[in-house]
Each structure stands twice: as C-alpha cells, then as structure tokens.
Amino acid sequence: MSFTQAEPAPARLNRSELAVPGINPKLFEKAARSEADVVFLDLEDAVAPDDKAEARRNVIRAINEIDWGAKTLSVRINGLDTPYMYRDVVDVLEQGGERLDLIMIPKVGTAADVYALDMLVTQIEQATGRGKRIGFELIIETALGMQNIHRIAAASRRNESLHFGVADYAASTKAKTVNIGGPNPLYGVLTDRSEAGARDFHWGDMWHYALARMVVAARANGLRPVDGPFGDFSDAEGYRAQANRAAILGCEGKWSIHPSQIALGNELFSPTEKEIAGAERILAAMEQAKREGKGAVALDGKLIDLASIRQAEVLVAKARLIARR
Ligand code: GLV
Ligand code: MG
C-alpha cells in the first residue's frame, strides 16, 4: 500500500438512489416507504424555472415532516451557474431540520465549485449550530467535470460519492445517444472475415471510459462511485445489463428514475448468497493458511492470496451492512 491513504466516506448503502421531483409532493410519502437506500429530492432539472421556489418549500417541509426511516436523504440543488443555488442551500439548511444527510451538487466542473459550496455549507452549519455534518454527492456530467474529476474528488472532506450523470454528459460531449444511459447500436466493431467469409458486429459500451474513470477517481479518494440514470424504465432487462456492467466495474449502485428500478438496483448491487459463501470460504482458508505460516494457498484449484482476502473482506462487509438494513 502507498503511504498515502484515502479516508473512506461514511459507510452507507447506495445500491438504489431514487430521484423524486421536488415539485411533486404526492410522491414523497411513497418514496419514504420505498426500499431505496437513498432518496434525493430534486430542485434541479425535474423542476421548471417558475416552480423553483415552490419546490424548495415542498422539500423543506418534507425534510421536517416526513418519516424517512433508515434512508439516506439528499437534496439535489441547482447548479452554480444558476440564480437559484445560493437560496437552495441557505433555505434548505436553515429551515430544513437535521434529518437531511447529503446535498447533491449537479454539473460540478472544477474543484473550486466544491470548495465554494463547502464554504457556504460550513458557514451555515456554524451559524445555525447544526449538529450533523452535511455530506456531498457530486454529479460528474460535463466534459469539464470529467476532465477535472480527480481534483474534484479530492476537493472537500464532505465528499461522499461521485455520480455519472450520463444524460447531461452526452449533451456536454455531444455524444450520439438513443436512450438515456443505454447503448448506441452503431457503437461497435466489425470483426475480420472468418474463413467462411462471415463478419460479426460487436456492440461496445460507449460509456465505458467515463464510468471507469469515475470509479478510479472515486475509489482513489475513498468515495462511492454511483452510476446514473437509465431512461427507459419499461425495459428492466436493459436496466439489468447497464447496472451489471457498472457493478462489475466497481460502482456501488445506480439511480432509479422510476420506483420499478429500485428492486433491480438493490438486487444487482448486493452480493449473491453464492458470492458471500465463497468470500467466507476464502477468509476461512486464509485463517488456516495463517495458522500454518503460509502467505498464499490454493482453494478449488485457484490461487488465494492477500488481494483475495481484501476482496472477500469488502464483500462480507457489504453483506453485513445489507443485513443490518
Ligand atoms: C443526471 O443528472 C444526468 O444528467 O444524467
Ligand atoms: Mg443532469
């Protein structure tokens, strides 16, 4: 290990993160009773400019009055380039009670964006005597944000997670998309001809670079990487495929833009019984090896070493967190 150690963000489940428009309070109670690990009440893109003040009032009432149970509760504020952001932060933190856990900052472009918010939130916390420190979720969804992602990830001790905002990212990079967060069937490679003269077209994942880059920046700074929206909520199979590839790369979870995506997120970002049993066997085998003074052993014909233990420990720790839920 390096002598440089990132301090891990507070341990929270983040398998499913439900987006709820702040202008639609009828959805709040249902969101609170859902199985989502995290709920974010949205003041940004789901709210039209004329509705911003009303949505802000709804969200403040919801923080104060609704029983959010064991959920992590977040509010997505407006961007730093808008005339709404300062009031989102001031009103929500001054008038919304201590139940709020996180603020989600959209379209973060530079480390200074995070610094500015940190300064504002710190002043409000000090002035109002808020007891619970607010954490930050940062959406990486512009070319600028992706360029500066490593500095952004390290910009504040409030940072807890990075989110891939694929819809705005596509707009910012001028990528050609078909469905929010899905593949584009034209993005792929054509194989050389086989002996029989046949060629295959292999679809690729046009988001691979962005997602993988975000996972590295997040993990290097002790943060949770979270995959963003999948727009076609009637396509559970499509959601599964995109969520699985995010989980395989190391993401902690994925957004749910519709309640039907919550159970899928919880399932796909939880270790399976088989994976947990496998991890426990690895830990037991390594305990045995330690007693016998060995650094590495074979289990089921495969090498198990200290890196395998670390992977197994991560998996078992997540399973425990889920079991406590
Ligand atoms: C989320 O905000 C996105 O733009 O995908
Ligand atoms: Mg966005």
PDB file of C-alpha atoms in Angstrom, residues 150 211-221:
ATOM      1  CA  HIS A 150      -9.535  13.692  -9.774  1.00  0.00           C
ATOM      2  CA  LEU A 211     -17.618   5.177 -15.960  1.00  0.00           C
ATOM      3  CA  ALA A 212     -14.235   3.517 -15.426  1.00  0.00           C
ATOM      4  CA  ARG A 213     -12.541   6.900 -14.997  1.00  0.00           C
ATOM      5  CA  MET A 214     -15.143   7.882 -12.405  1.00  0.00           C
ATOM      6  CA  VAL A 215     -14.689   4.611 -10.489  1.00  0.00           C
ATOM      7  CA  VAL A 216     -10.935   5.214 -10.250  1.00  0.00           C
ATOM      8  CA  ALA A 217     -11.319   8.838  -9.122  1.00  0.00           C
ATOM      9  CA  ALA A 218     -13.926   7.879  -6.548  1.00  0.00           C
ATOM     10  CA  ARG A 219     -12.127   4.883  -5.084  1.00  0.00           C
ATOM     11  CA  ALA A 220      -8.747   6.648  -5.015  1.00  0.00           C
ATOM     12  CA  ASN A 221     -10.370   9.243  -2.760  1.00  0.00           C
TER      13      ASN A 221
END
